[in-house]
mmCIF file with all atom_site columns, C-alpha atoms and ligand atoms in Angstrom:
data_model
loop_
_atom_site.group_PDB
_atom_site.id
_atom_site.type_symbol
_atom_site.label_atom_id
_atom_site.label_alt_id
_atom_site.label_comp_id
_atom_site.label_asym_id
_atom_site.label_entity_id
_atom_site.label_seq_id
_atom_site.pdbx_PDB_ins_code
_atom_site.Cartn_x
_atom_site.Cartn_y
_atom_site.Cartn_z
_atom_site.occupancy
_atom_site.B_iso_or_equiv
_atom_site.pdbx_formal_charge
_atom_site.auth_seq_id
_atom_site.auth_comp_id
_atom_site.auth_asym_id
_atom_site.auth_atom_id
_atom_site.pdbx_PDB_model_num
ATOM   1   C CA . MET A 1 1   ? 0.000   0.000  0.000   1.00 47.00 ? 1   MET A CA 1
ATOM   2   C CA . SER A 1 2   ? 1.424   3.405  -0.887  1.00 50.00 ? 2   SER A CA 1
ATOM   3   C CA . ALA A 1 3   ? 2.112   6.020  1.781   1.00 47.00 ? 3   ALA A CA 1
ATOM   4   C CA . GLU A 1 4   ? -0.415  8.283  0.136   1.00 54.00 ? 4   GLU A CA 1
ATOM   5   C CA . ASN A 1 5   ? -3.364  6.042  0.835   1.00 48.00 ? 5   ASN A CA 1
ATOM   6   C CA . GLU A 1 6   ? -2.414  4.043  3.901   1.00 48.00 ? 6   GLU A CA 1
ATOM   7   C CA . LYS A 1 7   ? -4.936  5.777  6.129   1.00 49.00 ? 7   LYS A CA 1
ATOM   8   C CA . LEU A 1 8   ? -7.604  6.345  3.505   1.00 48.00 ? 8   LEU A CA 1
ATOM   9   C CA . ARG A 1 9   ? -10.856 4.517  3.719   1.00 69.00 ? 9   ARG A CA 1
ATOM   10  C CA . PRO A 1 10  ? -13.408 6.804  2.078   1.00 83.00 ? 10  PRO A CA 1
ATOM   11  C CA . ARG A 1 11  ? -13.581 6.325  -1.663  1.00 90.00 ? 11  ARG A CA 1
ATOM   12  C CA . PRO A 1 12  ? -14.512 9.231  -3.902  1.00 96.00 ? 12  PRO A CA 1
ATOM   13  C CA . LEU A 1 13  ? -17.514 9.010  -6.186  1.00 98.00 ? 13  LEU A CA 1
ATOM   14  C CA . LEU A 1 14  ? -17.322 11.498 -9.043  1.00 98.00 ? 14  LEU A CA 1
ATOM   15  C CA . ILE A 1 15  ? -20.338 13.219 -10.590 1.00 98.00 ? 15  ILE A CA 1
ATOM   16  C CA . GLY A 1 16  ? -20.782 16.013 -13.128 1.00 98.00 ? 16  GLY A CA 1
ATOM   17  C CA . LEU A 1 17  ? -21.775 16.823 -16.671 1.00 98.00 ? 17  LEU A CA 1
ATOM   18  C CA . MET A 1 18  ? -20.277 14.922 -19.595 1.00 97.00 ? 18  MET A CA 1
ATOM   19  C CA . GLY A 1 19  ? -16.765 16.037 -20.436 1.00 96.00 ? 19  GLY A CA 1
ATOM   20  C CA . CYS A 1 20  ? -15.877 17.395 -16.993 1.00 98.00 ? 20  CYS A CA 1
ATOM   21  C CA . GLY A 1 21  ? -13.156 14.766 -16.545 1.00 97.00 ? 21  GLY A CA 1
ATOM   22  C CA . LYS A 1 22  ? -14.748 12.201 -14.234 1.00 98.00 ? 22  LYS A CA 1
ATOM   23  C CA . SER A 1 23  ? -13.059 9.254  -15.941 1.00 97.00 ? 23  SER A CA 1
ATOM   24  C CA . SER A 1 24  ? -9.645  10.815 -16.446 1.00 97.00 ? 24  SER A CA 1
ATOM   25  C CA . ILE A 1 25  ? -9.496  12.275 -12.933 1.00 98.00 ? 25  ILE A CA 1
ATOM   26  C CA . GLY A 1 26  ? -10.774 8.916  -11.668 1.00 98.00 ? 26  GLY A CA 1
ATOM   27  C CA . ARG A 1 27  ? -7.811  7.234  -13.399 1.00 98.00 ? 27  ARG A CA 1
ATOM   28  C CA . ARG A 1 28  ? -5.351  9.655  -11.788 1.00 98.00 ? 28  ARG A CA 1
ATOM   29  C CA . LEU A 1 29  ? -6.897  9.029  -8.359  1.00 98.00 ? 29  LEU A CA 1
ATOM   30  C CA . ALA A 1 30  ? -6.788  5.279  -8.898  1.00 97.00 ? 30  ALA A CA 1
ATOM   31  C CA . THR A 1 31  ? -3.062  5.437  -9.594  1.00 97.00 ? 31  THR A CA 1
ATOM   32  C CA . ARG A 1 32  ? -2.209  7.815  -6.782  1.00 96.00 ? 32  ARG A CA 1
ATOM   33  C CA . LEU A 1 33  ? -4.392  6.095  -4.187  1.00 95.00 ? 33  LEU A CA 1
ATOM   34  C CA . ASP A 1 34  ? -3.591  2.611  -5.432  1.00 94.00 ? 34  ASP A CA 1
ATOM   35  C CA . MET A 1 35  ? -7.296  1.815  -5.586  1.00 95.00 ? 35  MET A CA 1
ATOM   36  C CA . PRO A 1 36  ? -9.365  0.252  -8.345  1.00 97.00 ? 36  PRO A CA 1
ATOM   37  C CA . LEU A 1 37  ? -11.496 2.480  -10.555 1.00 98.00 ? 37  LEU A CA 1
ATOM   38  C CA . ILE A 1 38  ? -15.015 1.557  -11.582 1.00 98.00 ? 38  ILE A CA 1
ATOM   39  C CA . ASP A 1 39  ? -16.261 3.591  -14.530 1.00 98.00 ? 39  ASP A CA 1
ATOM   40  C CA . LEU A 1 40  ? -20.023 3.088  -14.773 1.00 98.00 ? 40  LEU A CA 1
ATOM   41  C CA . ASP A 1 41  ? -20.149 3.851  -18.502 1.00 97.00 ? 41  ASP A CA 1
ATOM   42  C CA . ASP A 1 42  ? -17.378 1.314  -19.206 1.00 97.00 ? 42  ASP A CA 1
ATOM   43  C CA . MET A 1 43  ? -19.179 -1.241 -17.084 1.00 97.00 ? 43  MET A CA 1
ATOM   44  C CA . ILE A 1 44  ? -22.421 -0.722 -19.023 1.00 98.00 ? 44  ILE A CA 1
ATOM   45  C CA . VAL A 1 45  ? -20.614 -0.944 -22.363 1.00 98.00 ? 45  VAL A CA 1
ATOM   46  C CA . GLY A 1 46  ? -18.896 -4.146 -21.231 1.00 97.00 ? 46  GLY A CA 1
ATOM   47  C CA . GLN A 1 47  ? -22.120 -5.751 -20.070 1.00 95.00 ? 47  GLN A CA 1
ATOM   48  C CA . ALA A 1 48  ? -24.103 -4.688 -23.136 1.00 96.00 ? 48  ALA A CA 1
ATOM   49  C CA . GLY A 1 49  ? -21.331 -5.567 -25.557 1.00 97.00 ? 49  GLY A CA 1
ATOM   50  C CA . MET A 1 50  ? -21.934 -2.380 -27.531 1.00 97.00 ? 50  MET A CA 1
ATOM   51  C CA . PRO A 1 51  ? -21.025 1.312  -27.307 1.00 97.00 ? 51  PRO A CA 1
ATOM   52  C CA . ILE A 1 52  ? -23.339 3.795  -25.574 1.00 97.00 ? 52  ILE A CA 1
ATOM   53  C CA . PRO A 1 53  ? -24.600 5.484  -28.765 1.00 95.00 ? 53  PRO A CA 1
ATOM   54  C CA . GLU A 1 54  ? -25.719 2.082  -30.024 1.00 97.00 ? 54  GLU A CA 1
ATOM   55  C CA . ILE A 1 55  ? -27.520 1.301  -26.749 1.00 97.00 ? 55  ILE A CA 1
ATOM   56  C CA . PHE A 1 56  ? -29.373 4.623  -27.080 1.00 97.00 ? 56  PHE A CA 1
ATOM   57  C CA . LYS A 1 57  ? -30.173 3.980  -30.736 1.00 96.00 ? 57  LYS A CA 1
ATOM   58  C CA . ARG A 1 58  ? -31.351 0.396  -30.385 1.00 97.00 ? 58  ARG A CA 1
ATOM   59  C CA . PHE A 1 59  ? -33.089 0.461  -27.013 1.00 97.00 ? 59  PHE A CA 1
ATOM   60  C CA . GLY A 1 60  ? -33.659 4.125  -26.152 1.00 97.00 ? 60  GLY A CA 1
ATOM   61  C CA . GLU A 1 61  ? -32.550 6.367  -23.301 1.00 96.00 ? 61  GLU A CA 1
ATOM   62  C CA . ALA A 1 62  ? -35.014 4.939  -20.740 1.00 97.00 ? 62  ALA A CA 1
ATOM   63  C CA . TYR A 1 63  ? -33.475 1.489  -21.168 1.00 97.00 ? 63  TYR A CA 1
ATOM   64  C CA . PHE A 1 64  ? -29.993 2.973  -20.748 1.00 98.00 ? 64  PHE A CA 1
ATOM   65  C CA . ARG A 1 65  ? -31.144 4.656  -17.509 1.00 98.00 ? 65  ARG A CA 1
ATOM   66  C CA . ASP A 1 66  ? -32.451 1.297  -16.211 1.00 98.00 ? 66  ASP A CA 1
ATOM   67  C CA . VAL A 1 67  ? -29.126 -0.363 -16.922 1.00 97.00 ? 67  VAL A CA 1
ATOM   68  C CA . GLU A 1 68  ? -27.237 2.576  -15.417 1.00 98.00 ? 68  GLU A CA 1
ATOM   69  C CA . SER A 1 69  ? -29.301 2.426  -12.214 1.00 98.00 ? 69  SER A CA 1
ATOM   70  C CA . GLU A 1 70  ? -28.736 -1.303 -11.909 1.00 97.00 ? 70  GLU A CA 1
ATOM   71  C CA . ALA A 1 71  ? -24.985 -0.876 -12.461 1.00 97.00 ? 71  ALA A CA 1
ATOM   72  C CA . LEU A 1 72  ? -24.848 1.806  -9.752  1.00 98.00 ? 72  LEU A CA 1
ATOM   73  C CA . ARG A 1 73  ? -26.723 -0.437 -7.336  1.00 97.00 ? 73  ARG A CA 1
ATOM   74  C CA . GLN A 1 74  ? -24.316 -3.305 -8.024  1.00 96.00 ? 74  GLN A CA 1
ATOM   75  C CA . ILE A 1 75  ? -21.098 -1.394 -7.379  1.00 96.00 ? 75  ILE A CA 1
ATOM   76  C CA . ILE A 1 76  ? -21.986 1.245  -4.797  1.00 96.00 ? 76  ILE A CA 1
ATOM   77  C CA . LYS A 1 77  ? -20.511 -0.641 -1.850  1.00 92.00 ? 77  LYS A CA 1
ATOM   78  C CA . ARG A 1 78  ? -17.231 -1.536 -3.538  1.00 94.00 ? 78  ARG A CA 1
ATOM   79  C CA . GLN A 1 79  ? -13.983 -0.098 -2.199  1.00 93.00 ? 79  GLN A CA 1
ATOM   80  C CA . ALA A 1 80  ? -13.171 1.624  -5.450  1.00 96.00 ? 80  ALA A CA 1
ATOM   81  C CA . ILE A 1 81  ? -13.123 5.037  -6.990  1.00 97.00 ? 81  ILE A CA 1
ATOM   82  C CA . ILE A 1 82  ? -16.372 5.413  -8.905  1.00 98.00 ? 82  ILE A CA 1
ATOM   83  C CA . ALA A 1 83  ? -16.741 7.550  -12.030 1.00 98.00 ? 83  ALA A CA 1
ATOM   84  C CA . THR A 1 84  ? -20.384 7.947  -13.033 1.00 98.00 ? 84  THR A CA 1
ATOM   85  C CA . GLY A 1 85  ? -22.111 9.018  -16.245 1.00 98.00 ? 85  GLY A CA 1
ATOM   86  C CA . GLY A 1 86  ? -23.433 12.572 -16.296 1.00 98.00 ? 86  GLY A CA 1
ATOM   87  C CA . GLY A 1 87  ? -27.079 11.509 -16.127 1.00 98.00 ? 87  GLY A CA 1
ATOM   88  C CA . VAL A 1 88  ? -26.825 9.234  -13.103 1.00 98.00 ? 88  VAL A CA 1
ATOM   89  C CA . VAL A 1 89  ? -28.450 11.894 -10.913 1.00 98.00 ? 89  VAL A CA 1
ATOM   90  C CA . LEU A 1 90  ? -31.642 12.009 -12.987 1.00 98.00 ? 90  LEU A CA 1
ATOM   91  C CA . ARG A 1 91  ? -33.416 9.291  -11.059 1.00 98.00 ? 91  ARG A CA 1
ATOM   92  C CA . GLU A 1 92  ? -34.515 9.972  -7.501  1.00 98.00 ? 92  GLU A CA 1
ATOM   93  C CA . LYS A 1 93  ? -33.556 6.456  -6.418  1.00 98.00 ? 93  LYS A CA 1
ATOM   94  C CA . ASN A 1 94  ? -30.013 6.962  -7.710  1.00 98.00 ? 94  ASN A CA 1
ATOM   95  C CA . ARG A 1 95  ? -29.735 10.276 -5.891  1.00 98.00 ? 95  ARG A CA 1
ATOM   96  C CA . GLN A 1 96  ? -30.735 8.537  -2.676  1.00 98.00 ? 96  GLN A CA 1
ATOM   97  C CA . ILE A 1 97  ? -28.057 5.892  -3.240  1.00 98.00 ? 97  ILE A CA 1
ATOM   98  C CA . LEU A 1 98  ? -25.422 8.549  -3.937  1.00 98.00 ? 98  LEU A CA 1
ATOM   99  C CA . LYS A 1 99  ? -26.355 10.608 -0.899  1.00 97.00 ? 99  LYS A CA 1
ATOM   100 C CA . SER A 1 100 ? -26.104 7.628  1.391   1.00 96.00 ? 100 SER A CA 1
ATOM   101 C CA . HIS A 1 101 ? -22.634 6.666  0.101   1.00 96.00 ? 101 HIS A CA 1
ATOM   102 C CA . PRO A 1 102 ? -20.418 9.726  0.555   1.00 96.00 ? 102 PRO A CA 1
ATOM   103 C CA . PRO A 1 103 ? -18.120 11.301 -0.325  1.00 97.00 ? 103 PRO A CA 1
ATOM   104 C CA . VAL A 1 104 ? -19.740 12.397 -3.582  1.00 98.00 ? 104 VAL A CA 1
ATOM   105 C CA . ILE A 1 105 ? -17.620 14.911 -5.474  1.00 98.00 ? 105 ILE A CA 1
ATOM   106 C CA . TRP A 1 106 ? -19.108 17.196 -8.129  1.00 98.00 ? 106 TRP A CA 1
ATOM   107 C CA . LEU A 1 107 ? -16.721 18.413 -10.814 1.00 98.00 ? 107 LEU A CA 1
ATOM   108 C CA . LYS A 1 108 ? -18.647 21.558 -11.659 1.00 98.00 ? 108 LYS A CA 1
ATOM   109 C CA . ALA A 1 109 ? -17.871 22.786 -15.165 1.00 98.00 ? 109 ALA A CA 1
ATOM   110 C CA . SER A 1 110 ? -19.542 25.519 -17.179 1.00 98.00 ? 110 SER A CA 1
ATOM   111 C CA . PRO A 1 111 ? -21.319 24.642 -20.445 1.00 98.00 ? 111 PRO A CA 1
ATOM   112 C CA . GLU A 1 112 ? -18.796 26.836 -22.307 1.00 97.00 ? 112 GLU A CA 1
ATOM   113 C CA . PHE A 1 113 ? -15.846 24.911 -20.865 1.00 97.00 ? 113 PHE A CA 1
ATOM   114 C CA . LEU A 1 114 ? -17.445 21.586 -21.753 1.00 97.00 ? 114 LEU A CA 1
ATOM   115 C CA . ALA A 1 115 ? -18.611 22.582 -25.229 1.00 96.00 ? 115 ALA A CA 1
ATOM   116 C CA . GLU A 1 116 ? -15.042 23.471 -26.188 1.00 95.00 ? 116 GLU A CA 1
ATOM   117 C CA . ARG A 1 117 ? -13.924 19.997 -25.263 1.00 94.00 ? 117 ARG A CA 1
ATOM   118 C CA . ILE A 1 118 ? -16.686 17.686 -26.433 1.00 93.00 ? 118 ILE A CA 1
ATOM   119 C CA . ALA A 1 119 ? -18.587 19.402 -29.264 1.00 88.00 ? 119 ALA A CA 1
ATOM   120 C CA . GLY A 1 120 ? -19.067 16.869 -32.063 1.00 87.00 ? 120 GLY A CA 1
ATOM   121 C CA . ASP A 1 121 ? -18.048 13.850 -29.971 1.00 90.00 ? 121 ASP A CA 1
ATOM   122 C CA . PRO A 1 122 ? -19.876 10.920 -31.599 1.00 89.00 ? 122 PRO A CA 1
ATOM   123 C CA . ASN A 1 123 ? -19.644 8.895  -28.378 1.00 90.00 ? 123 ASN A CA 1
ATOM   124 C CA . ARG A 1 124 ? -22.007 11.241 -26.581 1.00 93.00 ? 124 ARG A CA 1
ATOM   125 C CA . PRO A 1 125 ? -25.464 10.660 -28.010 1.00 91.00 ? 125 PRO A CA 1
ATOM   126 C CA . LEU A 1 126 ? -27.102 13.515 -26.086 1.00 93.00 ? 126 LEU A CA 1
ATOM   127 C CA . ILE A 1 127 ? -25.025 16.126 -27.907 1.00 93.00 ? 127 ILE A CA 1
ATOM   128 C CA . ALA A 1 128 ? -24.333 14.380 -31.207 1.00 88.00 ? 128 ALA A CA 1
ATOM   129 C CA . ASN A 1 129 ? -26.130 16.318 -33.976 1.00 84.00 ? 129 ASN A CA 1
ATOM   130 C CA . GLU A 1 130 ? -26.991 19.133 -31.569 1.00 89.00 ? 130 GLU A CA 1
ATOM   131 C CA . ASP A 1 131 ? -25.665 22.609 -30.912 1.00 93.00 ? 131 ASP A CA 1
ATOM   132 C CA . ALA A 1 132 ? -23.344 21.438 -28.117 1.00 94.00 ? 132 ALA A CA 1
ATOM   133 C CA . LEU A 1 133 ? -23.289 24.700 -26.179 1.00 96.00 ? 133 LEU A CA 1
ATOM   134 C CA . GLN A 1 134 ? -27.044 25.050 -26.234 1.00 96.00 ? 134 GLN A CA 1
ATOM   135 C CA . LYS A 1 135 ? -27.608 21.436 -25.226 1.00 96.00 ? 135 LYS A CA 1
ATOM   136 C CA . LEU A 1 136 ? -25.022 21.599 -22.447 1.00 97.00 ? 136 LEU A CA 1
ATOM   137 C CA . THR A 1 137 ? -26.622 24.800 -21.157 1.00 98.00 ? 137 THR A CA 1
ATOM   138 C CA . GLU A 1 138 ? -29.985 23.031 -20.976 1.00 98.00 ? 138 GLU A CA 1
ATOM   139 C CA . LEU A 1 139 ? -28.401 20.064 -19.224 1.00 98.00 ? 139 LEU A CA 1
ATOM   140 C CA . ALA A 1 140 ? -26.633 22.353 -16.750 1.00 98.00 ? 140 ALA A CA 1
ATOM   141 C CA . ASP A 1 141 ? -29.887 24.169 -15.944 1.00 98.00 ? 141 ASP A CA 1
ATOM   142 C CA . ALA A 1 142 ? -31.680 20.895 -15.330 1.00 98.00 ? 142 ALA A CA 1
ATOM   143 C CA . ARG A 1 143 ? -28.905 19.043 -13.548 1.00 98.00 ? 143 ARG A CA 1
ATOM   144 C CA . TYR A 1 144 ? -26.870 21.492 -11.473 1.00 98.00 ? 144 TYR A CA 1
ATOM   145 C CA . PRO A 1 145 ? -29.499 21.389 -8.693  1.00 98.00 ? 145 PRO A CA 1
ATOM   146 C CA . LEU A 1 146 ? -29.430 17.580 -8.785  1.00 98.00 ? 146 LEU A CA 1
ATOM   147 C CA . TYR A 1 147 ? -25.640 17.414 -8.558  1.00 98.00 ? 147 TYR A CA 1
ATOM   148 C CA . ALA A 1 148 ? -25.714 20.012 -5.783  1.00 98.00 ? 148 ALA A CA 1
ATOM   149 C CA . ALA A 1 149 ? -28.233 17.932 -3.829  1.00 98.00 ? 149 ALA A CA 1
ATOM   150 C CA . CYS A 1 150 ? -25.899 14.911 -3.855  1.00 98.00 ? 150 CYS A CA 1
ATOM   151 C CA . ALA A 1 151 ? -22.462 16.496 -3.489  1.00 98.00 ? 151 ALA A CA 1
ATOM   152 C CA . ASN A 1 152 ? -20.359 16.605 -0.344  1.00 97.00 ? 152 ASN A CA 1
ATOM   153 C CA . LEU A 1 153 ? -17.636 18.542 -2.166  1.00 98.00 ? 153 LEU A CA 1
ATOM   154 C CA . VAL A 1 154 ? -17.959 20.835 -5.195  1.00 98.00 ? 154 VAL A CA 1
ATOM   155 C CA . ILE A 1 155 ? -14.862 21.563 -7.278  1.00 98.00 ? 155 ILE A CA 1
ATOM   156 C CA . GLY A 1 156 ? -14.874 24.327 -9.896  1.00 98.00 ? 156 GLY A CA 1
ATOM   157 C CA . ARG A 1 157 ? -13.518 22.554 -12.939 1.00 97.00 ? 157 ARG A CA 1
ATOM   158 C CA . ASP A 1 158 ? -12.993 25.452 -15.344 1.00 97.00 ? 158 ASP A CA 1
ATOM   159 C CA . ASP A 1 159 ? -10.000 26.970 -13.566 1.00 95.00 ? 159 ASP A CA 1
ATOM   160 C CA . MET A 1 160 ? -8.115  23.904 -12.402 1.00 97.00 ? 160 MET A CA 1
ATOM   161 C CA . ASN A 1 161 ? -6.183  21.195 -14.177 1.00 97.00 ? 161 ASN A CA 1
ATOM   162 C CA . LYS A 1 162 ? -6.762  17.513 -13.578 1.00 98.00 ? 162 LYS A CA 1
ATOM   163 C CA . ASP A 1 163 ? -3.629  16.940 -11.484 1.00 98.00 ? 163 ASP A CA 1
ATOM   164 C CA . ASP A 1 164 ? -4.455  19.788 -9.126  1.00 98.00 ? 164 ASP A CA 1
ATOM   165 C CA . ILE A 1 165 ? -8.033  18.546 -8.819  1.00 98.00 ? 165 ILE A CA 1
ATOM   166 C CA . SER A 1 166 ? -6.749  15.062 -7.974  1.00 98.00 ? 166 SER A CA 1
ATOM   167 C CA . THR A 1 167 ? -4.520  16.544 -5.252  1.00 98.00 ? 167 THR A CA 1
ATOM   168 C CA . LEU A 1 168 ? -7.417  18.553 -3.868  1.00 98.00 ? 168 LEU A CA 1
ATOM   169 C CA . ILE A 1 169 ? -9.578  15.421 -3.695  1.00 98.00 ? 169 ILE A CA 1
ATOM   170 C CA . ILE A 1 170 ? -6.831  13.412 -1.984  1.00 97.00 ? 170 ILE A CA 1
ATOM   171 C CA . ASN A 1 171 ? -6.337  16.172 0.599   1.00 96.00 ? 171 ASN A CA 1
ATOM   172 C CA . TYR A 1 172 ? -10.086 16.243 1.182   1.00 96.00 ? 172 TYR A CA 1
ATOM   173 C CA . LEU A 1 173 ? -10.146 12.479 1.753   1.00 95.00 ? 173 LEU A CA 1
ATOM   174 C CA . HIS A 1 174 ? -7.270  12.741 4.227   1.00 92.00 ? 174 HIS A CA 1
ATOM   175 C CA . LYS A 1 175 ? -9.090  15.463 6.104   1.00 91.00 ? 175 LYS A CA 1
ATOM   176 C CA . GLU A 1 176 ? -12.292 13.419 6.199   1.00 88.00 ? 176 GLU A CA 1
ATOM   177 C CA . THR A 1 177 ? -10.397 10.409 7.508   1.00 83.00 ? 177 THR A CA 1
ATOM   178 C CA . ASN A 1 178 ? -8.684  12.455 10.201  1.00 83.00 ? 178 ASN A CA 1
ATOM   179 C CA . ASN A 1 179 ? -11.982 14.031 11.242  1.00 81.00 ? 179 ASN A CA 1
ATOM   180 C CA . ALA A 1 180 ? -13.603 10.602 11.480  1.00 79.00 ? 180 ALA A CA 1
ATOM   181 C CA . GLN A 1 181 ? -10.732 9.349  13.639  1.00 76.00 ? 181 GLN A CA 1
ATOM   182 C CA . HIS A 1 182 ? -11.136 12.235 16.072  1.00 75.00 ? 182 HIS A CA 1
ATOM   183 C CA . ASP A 1 183 ? -14.925 12.019 16.365  1.00 69.00 ? 183 ASP A CA 1
HETATM 184 C C1 . LIG B 2 .   ? -24.782 10.899 -20.292 1.00 58.12 ? 1   LIG B C1 1
HETATM 185 C C2 . LIG B 2 .   ? -23.429 10.973 -20.071 1.00 58.12 ? 1   LIG B C2 1
HETATM 186 C C3 . LIG B 2 .   ? -22.498 9.944  -20.562 1.00 58.12 ? 1   LIG B C3 1
HETATM 187 C C4 . LIG B 2 .   ? -23.202 8.607  -20.753 1.00 58.12 ? 1   LIG B C4 1
HETATM 188 C C5 . LIG B 2 .   ? -24.423 8.780  -21.593 1.00 58.12 ? 1   LIG B C5 1
HETATM 189 C C6 . LIG B 2 .   ? -25.414 9.763  -20.986 1.00 58.12 ? 1   LIG B C6 1
HETATM 190 C C7 . LIG B 2 .   ? -25.637 11.989 -19.768 1.00 58.12 ? 1   LIG B C7 1
HETATM 191 O O1 . LIG B 2 .   ? -21.420 9.778  -19.643 1.00 58.12 ? 1   LIG B O1 1
HETATM 192 O O2 . LIG B 2 .   ? -23.527 8.036  -19.527 1.00 58.12 ? 1   LIG B O2 1
HETATM 193 O O3 . LIG B 2 .   ? -24.014 9.219  -22.857 1.00 58.12 ? 1   LIG B O3 1
HETATM 194 O O4 . LIG B 2 .   ? -26.866 11.796 -19.661 1.00 58.12 ? 1   LIG B O4 1
HETATM 195 O O5 . LIG B 2 .   ? -25.103 13.065 -19.423 1.00 58.12 ? 1   LIG B O5 1
HETATM 196 P P1 . LIG B 2 .   ? -20.251 10.884 -19.441 1.00 58.12 ? 1   LIG B P1 1
HETATM 197 O O6 . LIG B 2 .   ? -20.767 11.882 -18.450 1.00 58.12 ? 1   LIG B O6 1
HETATM 198 O O7 . LIG B 2 .   ? -19.117 10.088 -18.883 1.00 58.12 ? 1   LIG B O7 1
HETATM 199 O O8 . LIG B 2 .   ? -19.943 11.447 -20.772 1.00 58.12 ? 1   LIG B O8 1
#
């Protein structure tokens, strides 16, 4: 076990709009904390045997949300860093699960920041063939309150790079662990 994680028990669960860096920051955390990473989207793709756009196209978004909810339920208790898909907060049941398994960390990015990075990405069916900025603005309006309701820590994504965000999360986890030990 590395020195960096020897006292760490809480595992971070990352939420936020598509393109905010949940998976890539999750990978950095996994390396630095020497913990496994579970990426819900990857898990769904693996189980379905097809990419997400194809799941949406063949079975529809509601089916995808069912599978996503089931995947969340299956892995929520695992000692692993969890990177979620941006829409995981849409269902009330999922929000309850997230809230009861802290720490939940919201990587809060502006639609402008995200649109620059993911406009035209064919792997993201909700923005493919759409005006990315407009769609992301709609998603932010609808989802920011849902992310806020679940998050124990909110990190402004626009002004920080992924390494600094990873460090901030690790420091937060250390602090949480120390607080728990002194309770
Ligand atoms: C979605 C986000 C995607 C993926 C699916 C739906 C969403 O994950 O789960 O395309 O509703 O915002 P990322 O947030 O990892 O892109």
